[in-house]
Amino acid sequence: MSNVTSSFEEISKIEQAALQKVSQAQSTKELYDFKVEFLGKNGSFSGLMKFMKDLSPEDKPKFGQRVNEAKNRLEEAFTAQNQKLAQKEISERLAQEKIDVTLPGVTRSKGSPHPITMVIDEIVQILSRVGYSVRLGPLIEKDFYNFEALNVPEDHPARDMQDTFYIDKTHVLRTQTSPIQIRTMQAEKPPLRVVGPGSVFRCDSDISHAPQFHQIEGLCIDKKVSMSELKATLTYFTREFFGNTDIKTRLRPSFFPFTEPSAEFDSQCPFCSGKGCRMCKQSGWIELGGCGLVHPNVLRAAGLNPDEWQGFAFGFGIERMAIIKYGVEDIRLFAQNDIRFLEQFL
Ligand code: DAH
């Protein structure tokens, strides 16, 4: 058998094998692999070139032509089969991706600030409109700032009143935001109007007390301040906070070591407008916080001359404000991070 006959037979063999594989391909991927197997750089057709060297000069072009014809037929078969398979694959994918436009949409949950953060932001907003700006202080506080400078000397019963977490002999987890008053007076020149929000800590836990809660402190220092100015500020604040311009407020005499005179600040109950309800225990009033004129000892401890400067201060519990504003019954809910509770404040 001449070289040319056997090489032609080889071409036919490969062509037959290739056409059969192409017609049996199950996917475009499989088809592509076959294409590489036969027509690729190292594929079967490239392998045929080894016959070339043994062919006579007049057989070489015949052989080349025959290879090209086979390749062309194969290319055509590939293209046709590829079209068929691609169409099949697209319709299968589309069947899977079919969308039922009558199905209800998937709701996406959206984050929002914690209710305590919302209340702090709102209080800061309201007071910033009458000239107050925010100051912060450390949570681990020196005994000096938390007690001493606030006119609460060692062995003073007020230290027991606030069940204190001690870090060491001279450091506590701050039991109140009042130390922010001292730090601000030390660091800045009066006149001052500042609010200090933040976490405070007391060794206490039940339905109305949590070991960690939040307060906001207010401090105004000027040449001359008065109880009536204090009351006007707190009344403005209360009316803005509860969104009720008719709400009445009152001061009741009280005691705090760092203010003289001291008072509790009450608002008419925003739930019943003073008629008496469960929220205000039928009294028509709810207590919002403490306040008073800054004690001369406190001014002195912070480096101010009480003959030159006067001040008023106030402090609210944030959880308490949130409870009143949103009608929440249990203070512990604010710290439990139960999404069903938090979602209600969106
Ligand atoms: N620090 C007080 C407390 O924790 C609240 C308070 C009362 C703050 C009177 C004040 C104030 O600034 O003047 O209970």
Tab-separated table of C-alpha atoms and ligand atoms in Angstrom:
chain	number	residue	atom	x	y	z
A	1	MET	CA	0.000	0.000	0.000
A	2	SER	CA	1.371	3.355	-1.004
A	3	ASN	CA	2.037	6.075	1.502
A	4	VAL	CA	-0.643	8.241	0.054
A	5	THR	CA	-3.333	5.567	0.342
A	6	SER	CA	-2.561	4.803	3.942
A	7	SER	CA	-2.411	8.492	4.859
A	8	PHE	CA	-5.808	9.089	3.190
A	9	GLU	CA	-7.235	6.165	5.120
A	10	GLU	CA	-5.905	7.664	8.328
A	11	ILE	CA	-7.619	10.968	7.523
A	12	SER	CA	-10.936	9.179	6.953
A	13	LYS	CA	-10.571	7.208	10.165
A	14	ILE	CA	-9.982	10.315	12.231
A	15	GLU	CA	-12.749	12.198	10.445
A	16	GLN	CA	-15.250	9.382	11.075
A	17	ALA	CA	-14.296	9.124	14.718
A	18	ALA	CA	-14.534	12.897	15.146
A	19	LEU	CA	-17.925	13.198	13.422
A	20	GLN	CA	-19.312	10.426	15.554
A	21	LYS	CA	-18.100	12.008	18.787
A	22	VAL	CA	-19.481	15.391	17.754
A	23	SER	CA	-22.891	13.951	17.017
A	24	GLN	CA	-22.931	12.241	20.405
A	25	ALA	CA	-21.767	15.269	22.474
A	26	GLN	CA	-24.167	15.999	25.338
A	27	SER	CA	-23.114	19.556	26.135
A	28	THR	CA	-21.324	22.523	24.599
A	29	LYS	CA	-18.541	21.933	27.103
A	30	GLU	CA	-18.081	18.321	25.984
A	31	LEU	CA	-18.240	19.459	22.358
A	32	TYR	CA	-15.530	22.016	22.962
A	33	ASP	CA	-13.314	19.332	24.519
A	34	PHE	CA	-13.765	17.187	21.393
A	35	LYS	CA	-12.873	20.121	19.218
A	36	VAL	CA	-9.616	20.536	21.088
A	37	GLU	CA	-9.004	16.783	20.879
A	38	PHE	CA	-9.276	16.766	17.056
A	39	LEU	CA	-8.564	20.260	15.800
A	40	GLY	CA	-6.418	21.653	18.617
A	41	LYS	CA	-2.699	22.398	18.318
A	42	ASN	CA	-1.817	18.946	19.628
A	43	GLY	CA	-4.954	17.328	18.250
A	44	SER	CA	-5.360	14.364	15.895
A	45	PHE	CA	-5.318	16.478	12.723
A	46	SER	CA	-2.023	18.114	13.661
A	47	GLY	CA	-0.737	14.561	14.169
A	48	LEU	CA	-1.449	13.790	10.497
A	49	MET	CA	1.325	16.128	9.424
A	50	LYS	CA	3.816	13.379	10.164
A	51	PHE	CA	2.726	11.684	6.884
A	52	MET	CA	3.849	14.689	4.837
A	53	LYS	CA	7.535	13.891	4.858
A	54	ASP	CA	7.049	10.437	3.226
A	55	LEU	CA	4.838	11.724	0.408
A	56	SER	CA	5.995	12.489	-3.099
A	57	PRO	CA	5.909	16.168	-4.153
A	58	GLU	CA	2.832	15.603	-6.333
A	59	ASP	CA	0.974	13.756	-3.489
A	60	LYS	CA	1.681	16.444	-0.895
A	61	PRO	CA	-0.891	18.996	-2.171
A	62	LYS	CA	-3.506	16.248	-2.607
A	63	PHE	CA	-2.922	15.169	0.963
A	64	GLY	CA	-3.114	18.761	2.201
A	65	GLN	CA	-6.342	19.326	0.289
A	66	ARG	CA	-7.864	16.158	1.700
A	67	VAL	CA	-6.950	17.185	5.258
A	68	ASN	CA	-8.479	20.615	4.725
A	69	GLU	CA	-11.713	19.147	3.337
A	70	ALA	CA	-12.005	16.854	6.350
A	71	LYS	CA	-11.298	19.738	8.730
A	72	ASN	CA	-13.905	21.929	7.050
A	73	ARG	CA	-16.542	19.233	7.286
A	74	LEU	CA	-15.676	18.761	10.920
A	75	GLU	CA	-15.852	22.516	11.611
A	76	GLU	CA	-19.308	22.591	10.017
A	77	ALA	CA	-20.427	19.639	12.101
A	78	PHE	CA	-19.086	21.350	15.247
A	79	THR	CA	-20.899	24.575	14.457
A	80	ALA	CA	-24.189	22.848	13.753
A	81	GLN	CA	-23.986	20.676	16.855
A	82	ASN	CA	-22.863	23.623	18.986
A	83	GLN	CA	-25.898	25.621	17.921
A	84	LYS	CA	-28.198	22.746	18.779
A	85	LEU	CA	-26.647	22.151	22.198
A	86	ALA	CA	-26.394	25.857	23.098
A	87	GLN	CA	-30.063	26.347	22.329
A	88	LYS	CA	-30.971	23.354	24.466
A	89	GLU	CA	-28.844	24.659	27.346
A	90	ILE	CA	-30.369	28.147	27.173
A	91	SER	CA	-33.914	26.839	27.243
A	92	GLU	CA	-33.062	24.564	30.173
A	93	ARG	CA	-31.525	27.514	32.077
A	94	LEU	CA	-34.472	29.767	31.313
A	95	ALA	CA	-36.873	27.114	32.549
A	96	GLN	CA	-34.959	27.071	35.834
A	97	GLU	CA	-34.778	30.840	36.119
A	98	LYS	CA	-38.432	31.374	35.503
A	99	ILE	CA	-39.763	34.158	37.748
A	100	ASP	CA	-43.232	34.066	39.207
A	101	VAL	CA	-44.112	37.743	39.245
A	102	THR	CA	-47.199	37.060	41.341
A	103	LEU	CA	-45.083	35.942	44.350
A	104	PRO	CA	-44.910	38.433	47.254
A	105	GLY	CA	-41.602	40.363	47.439
A	106	VAL	CA	-38.866	39.533	49.907
A	107	THR	CA	-38.702	42.254	52.572
A	108	ARG	CA	-35.240	43.458	53.407
A	109	SER	CA	-34.633	44.383	56.997
A	110	LYS	CA	-33.082	47.770	57.517
A	111	GLY	CA	-30.878	48.752	60.455
A	112	SER	CA	-31.677	51.698	62.695
A	113	PRO	CA	-30.198	53.351	65.788
A	114	HIS	CA	-30.895	51.815	69.203
A	115	PRO	CA	-33.775	53.559	71.036
A	116	ILE	CA	-31.327	54.747	73.722
A	117	THR	CA	-29.158	56.331	71.020
A	118	MET	CA	-32.264	57.897	69.496
A	119	VAL	CA	-33.258	59.454	72.827
A	120	ILE	CA	-29.712	60.759	73.453
A	121	ASP	CA	-29.589	62.249	69.946
A	122	GLU	CA	-32.941	63.910	70.428
A	123	ILE	CA	-32.052	65.422	73.827
A	124	VAL	CA	-28.754	66.712	72.427
A	125	GLN	CA	-30.613	68.163	69.402
A	126	ILE	CA	-33.130	69.993	71.585
A	127	LEU	CA	-30.519	71.462	73.933
A	128	SER	CA	-28.156	72.381	71.090
A	129	ARG	CA	-30.873	74.756	69.868
A	130	VAL	CA	-30.396	76.800	73.072
A	131	GLY	CA	-26.612	76.849	72.931
A	132	TYR	CA	-25.509	73.542	74.507
A	133	SER	CA	-22.797	71.378	72.984
A	134	VAL	CA	-21.661	67.845	73.775
A	135	ARG	CA	-18.786	66.845	76.071
A	136	LEU	CA	-17.867	63.266	76.965
A	137	GLY	CA	-15.896	61.673	79.776
A	138	PRO	CA	-14.238	58.330	80.570
A	139	LEU	CA	-16.284	55.372	81.847
A	140	ILE	CA	-13.518	54.374	84.253
A	141	GLU	CA	-13.313	57.502	86.344
A	142	LYS	CA	-11.067	58.753	89.087
A	143	ASP	CA	-12.663	58.785	92.517
A	144	PHE	CA	-11.827	62.515	92.541
A	145	TYR	CA	-14.115	63.332	89.563
A	146	ASN	CA	-16.925	60.917	90.407
A	147	PHE	CA	-17.167	61.900	94.111
A	148	GLU	CA	-14.557	64.141	95.684
A	149	ALA	CA	-14.844	67.162	93.380
A	150	LEU	CA	-18.644	66.786	93.387
A	151	ASN	CA	-18.656	67.541	97.108
A	152	VAL	CA	-18.970	63.895	98.122
A	153	PRO	CA	-16.027	63.360	100.500
A	154	GLU	CA	-14.849	59.938	101.610
A	155	ASP	CA	-17.216	58.343	104.146
A	156	HIS	CA	-20.063	60.477	102.843
A	157	PRO	CA	-23.250	58.380	102.879
A	158	ALA	CA	-23.927	59.342	99.230
A	159	ARG	CA	-21.144	56.965	98.224
A	160	ASP	CA	-23.222	54.055	99.550
A	161	MET	CA	-26.419	55.440	98.070
A	162	GLN	CA	-24.928	54.746	94.658
A	163	ASP	CA	-23.728	51.192	94.773
A	164	THR	CA	-20.364	51.746	93.227
A	165	PHE	CA	-18.261	49.322	91.183
A	166	TYR	CA	-14.708	49.960	92.349
A	167	ILE	CA	-11.831	49.218	89.934
A	168	ASP	CA	-9.180	49.887	92.576
A	169	LYS	CA	-8.767	52.232	95.521
A	170	THR	CA	-8.880	55.388	93.415
A	171	HIS	CA	-10.869	54.360	90.310
A	172	VAL	CA	-14.543	53.517	89.820
A	173	LEU	CA	-16.888	52.748	86.941
A	174	ARG	CA	-18.570	56.154	86.932
A	175	THR	CA	-21.881	56.060	88.779
A	176	GLN	CA	-23.146	59.260	87.159
A	177	THR	CA	-22.360	61.604	84.258
A	178	SER	CA	-21.776	64.484	86.724
A	179	PRO	CA	-17.940	64.079	86.588
A	180	ILE	CA	-18.189	65.485	83.035
A	181	GLN	CA	-19.107	68.797	84.745
A	182	ILE	CA	-15.783	68.917	86.598
A	183	ARG	CA	-13.689	67.870	83.599
A	184	THR	CA	-15.307	70.533	81.415
A	185	MET	CA	-14.882	73.315	83.983
A	186	GLN	CA	-11.229	72.366	84.421
A	187	ALA	CA	-10.516	72.219	80.708
A	188	GLU	CA	-12.454	75.188	79.358
A	189	LYS	CA	-12.987	78.841	80.121
A	190	PRO	CA	-16.524	79.862	81.164
A	191	PRO	CA	-19.176	80.845	80.191
A	192	LEU	CA	-20.162	77.246	79.406
A	193	ARG	CA	-23.249	75.433	78.220
A	194	VAL	CA	-22.597	71.704	77.848
A	195	VAL	CA	-24.435	68.372	77.780
A	196	GLY	CA	-22.681	65.134	78.657
A	197	PRO	CA	-24.413	61.891	77.651
A	198	GLY	CA	-23.091	58.382	78.313
A	199	SER	CA	-23.103	55.064	80.163
A	200	VAL	CA	-23.071	54.894	83.952
A	201	PHE	CA	-22.779	51.867	86.229
A	202	ARG	CA	-24.298	50.821	89.538
A	203	CYS	CA	-24.354	47.521	91.344
A	204	ASP	CA	-28.100	47.078	90.998
A	205	SER	CA	-30.502	44.993	88.900
A	206	ASP	CA	-34.296	44.598	88.794
A	207	ILE	CA	-37.249	45.613	86.594
A	208	SER	CA	-36.441	49.321	86.957
A	209	HIS	CA	-32.661	49.184	87.584
A	210	ALA	CA	-29.901	47.890	85.316
A	211	PRO	CA	-26.217	47.659	86.301
A	212	GLN	CA	-25.339	49.679	83.214
A	213	PHE	CA	-27.594	52.481	82.074
A	214	HIS	CA	-27.340	55.952	80.585
A	215	GLN	CA	-27.570	59.492	81.836
A	216	ILE	CA	-27.280	62.914	80.333
A	217	GLU	CA	-25.786	65.773	82.271
A	218	GLY	CA	-26.409	69.466	81.665
A	219	LEU	CA	-24.223	72.290	82.922
A	220	CYS	CA	-24.506	76.031	82.493
A	221	ILE	CA	-21.819	78.320	83.955
A	222	ASP	CA	-22.084	82.081	83.671
A	223	LYS	CA	-21.589	85.293	85.688
A	224	LYS	CA	-25.137	85.135	86.936
A	225	VAL	CA	-27.579	82.235	86.683
A	226	SER	CA	-30.790	81.519	88.566
A	227	MET	CA	-33.262	78.781	89.467
A	228	SER	CA	-35.800	80.439	87.176
A	229	GLU	CA	-33.386	80.161	84.249
A	230	LEU	CA	-32.867	76.500	85.152
A	231	LYS	CA	-36.596	75.899	85.270
A	232	ALA	CA	-37.148	77.725	81.969
A	233	THR	CA	-34.467	75.591	80.296
A	234	LEU	CA	-35.946	72.348	81.627
A	235	THR	CA	-39.492	73.377	80.727
A	236	TYR	CA	-38.423	74.232	77.167
A	237	PHE	CA	-36.653	70.864	76.984
A	238	THR	CA	-39.643	68.881	78.311
A	239	ARG	CA	-42.114	70.512	75.915
A	240	GLU	CA	-39.851	69.839	72.950
A	241	PHE	CA	-39.086	66.261	74.025
A	242	PHE	CA	-42.719	65.249	74.496
A	243	GLY	CA	-43.923	67.417	71.581
A	244	ASN	CA	-46.497	69.149	73.766
A	245	THR	CA	-46.261	72.918	74.251
A	246	ASP	CA	-48.864	72.982	77.042
A	247	ILE	CA	-47.210	70.484	79.353
A	248	LYS	CA	-46.585	71.832	82.880
A	249	THR	CA	-43.417	71.266	84.905
A	250	ARG	CA	-42.467	71.682	88.556
A	251	LEU	CA	-39.437	71.660	90.840
A	252	ARG	CA	-39.574	69.856	94.185
A	253	PRO	CA	-36.968	70.543	96.915
A	254	SER	CA	-34.456	67.717	97.161
A	255	PHE	CA	-30.855	67.014	98.067
A	256	PHE	CA	-27.750	66.424	95.980
A	257	PRO	CA	-24.285	67.053	97.429
A	258	PHE	CA	-23.168	68.954	94.323
A	259	THR	CA	-26.051	71.443	94.092
A	260	GLU	CA	-27.482	74.007	96.501
A	261	PRO	CA	-30.387	74.443	96.373
A	262	SER	CA	-31.243	71.077	94.829
A	263	ALA	CA	-34.494	69.964	93.243
A	264	GLU	CA	-36.231	67.070	91.559
A	265	PHE	CA	-37.645	68.035	88.220
A	266	ASP	CA	-41.142	66.751	87.380
A	267	SER	CA	-43.205	66.909	84.238
A	268	GLN	CA	-46.959	66.611	83.987
A	269	CYS	CA	-47.585	63.039	82.880
A	270	PRO	CA	-47.488	63.057	79.044
A	271	PHE	CA	-49.760	59.979	78.927
A	272	CYS	CA	-52.762	61.396	80.798
A	273	SER	CA	-51.945	65.131	80.693
A	274	GLY	CA	-52.014	65.218	84.492
A	275	LYS	CA	-55.318	63.413	85.021
A	276	GLY	CA	-53.689	60.398	86.637
A	277	CYS	CA	-52.901	57.030	85.027
A	278	ARG	CA	-50.914	53.834	85.555
A	279	MET	CA	-47.724	55.398	84.174
A	280	CYS	CA	-47.723	58.254	86.729
A	281	LYS	CA	-49.170	56.076	89.496
A	282	GLN	CA	-52.310	58.252	89.484
A	283	SER	CA	-50.328	61.315	90.625
A	284	GLY	CA	-50.480	63.215	87.326
A	285	TRP	CA	-46.723	63.917	87.549
A	286	ILE	CA	-43.591	62.010	86.600
A	287	GLU	CA	-40.096	62.597	87.842
A	288	LEU	CA	-37.575	63.277	85.064
A	289	GLY	CA	-34.331	63.998	86.923
A	290	GLY	CA	-32.357	66.026	89.422
A	291	CYS	CA	-31.094	69.585	89.191
A	292	GLY	CA	-29.949	72.615	91.117
A	293	LEU	CA	-27.473	75.470	91.368
A	294	VAL	CA	-23.868	74.288	91.315
A	295	HIS	CA	-22.483	74.137	94.871
A	296	PRO	CA	-19.641	76.642	95.555
A	297	ASN	CA	-17.439	73.728	96.682
A	298	VAL	CA	-17.859	72.137	93.253
A	299	LEU	CA	-16.903	75.349	91.451
A	300	ARG	CA	-13.844	75.627	93.701
A	301	ALA	CA	-12.814	71.987	93.145
A	302	ALA	CA	-12.942	72.620	89.402
A	303	GLY	CA	-10.805	75.741	89.714
A	304	LEU	CA	-13.501	78.433	89.400
A	305	ASN	CA	-14.032	81.304	91.829
A	306	PRO	CA	-17.598	81.076	93.235
A	307	ASP	CA	-17.609	84.845	93.773
A	308	GLU	CA	-17.120	85.303	90.061
A	309	TRP	CA	-19.026	82.387	88.506
A	310	GLN	CA	-22.362	80.687	89.113
A	311	GLY	CA	-23.924	77.660	87.557
A	312	PHE	CA	-26.902	75.386	87.264
A	313	ALA	CA	-26.822	71.686	86.475
A	314	PHE	CA	-29.253	68.900	85.721
A	315	GLY	CA	-29.151	65.177	85.111
A	316	PHE	CA	-31.616	62.771	83.514
A	317	GLY	CA	-31.725	59.003	83.222
A	318	ILE	CA	-31.947	58.179	79.497
A	319	GLU	CA	-33.679	54.812	79.942
A	320	ARG	CA	-36.276	56.549	82.071
A	321	MET	CA	-36.876	59.141	79.343
A	322	ALA	CA	-37.150	56.342	76.757
A	323	ILE	CA	-39.563	54.385	78.975
A	324	ILE	CA	-41.796	57.424	79.313
A	325	LYS	CA	-41.566	58.416	75.667
A	326	TYR	CA	-42.177	54.931	74.253
A	327	GLY	CA	-44.208	53.374	77.094
A	328	VAL	CA	-41.710	50.542	77.701
A	329	GLU	CA	-42.297	48.672	80.966
A	330	ASP	CA	-39.045	46.849	81.662
A	331	ILE	CA	-35.700	48.696	81.614
A	332	ARG	CA	-33.800	45.457	80.930
A	333	LEU	CA	-35.299	45.241	77.423
A	334	PHE	CA	-32.976	48.029	76.288
A	335	ALA	CA	-29.872	45.918	76.948
A	336	GLN	CA	-31.127	42.518	75.741
A	337	ASN	CA	-30.824	43.266	72.012
A	338	ASP	CA	-33.944	41.260	71.167
A	339	ILE	CA	-34.628	42.152	67.548
A	340	ARG	CA	-38.416	41.892	68.079
A	341	PHE	CA	-38.171	44.686	70.650
A	342	LEU	CA	-35.718	46.850	68.697
A	343	GLU	CA	-37.663	46.561	65.420
A	344	GLN	CA	-40.518	48.524	66.945
A	345	PHE	CA	-38.413	51.684	66.957
A	346	LEU	CA	-37.678	51.688	63.201
B	1	DAH	N1	-25.944	62.747	89.279
B	1	DAH	C1	-27.263	62.619	89.808
B	1	DAH	C2	-27.617	61.145	89.885
B	1	DAH	O1	-26.935	60.346	89.424
B	1	DAH	C3	-28.254	63.334	88.952
B	1	DAH	C4	-28.124	64.811	89.057
B	1	DAH	C5	-28.812	65.495	90.017
B	1	DAH	C6	-27.303	65.499	88.204
B	1	DAH	C7	-28.693	66.876	90.149
B	1	DAH	C8	-27.162	66.861	88.299
B	1	DAH	C9	-27.869	67.540	89.280
B	1	DAH	O2	-26.383	67.573	87.502
B	1	DAH	O3	-27.750	68.883	89.377
B	1	DAH	O4	-28.619	60.791	90.416
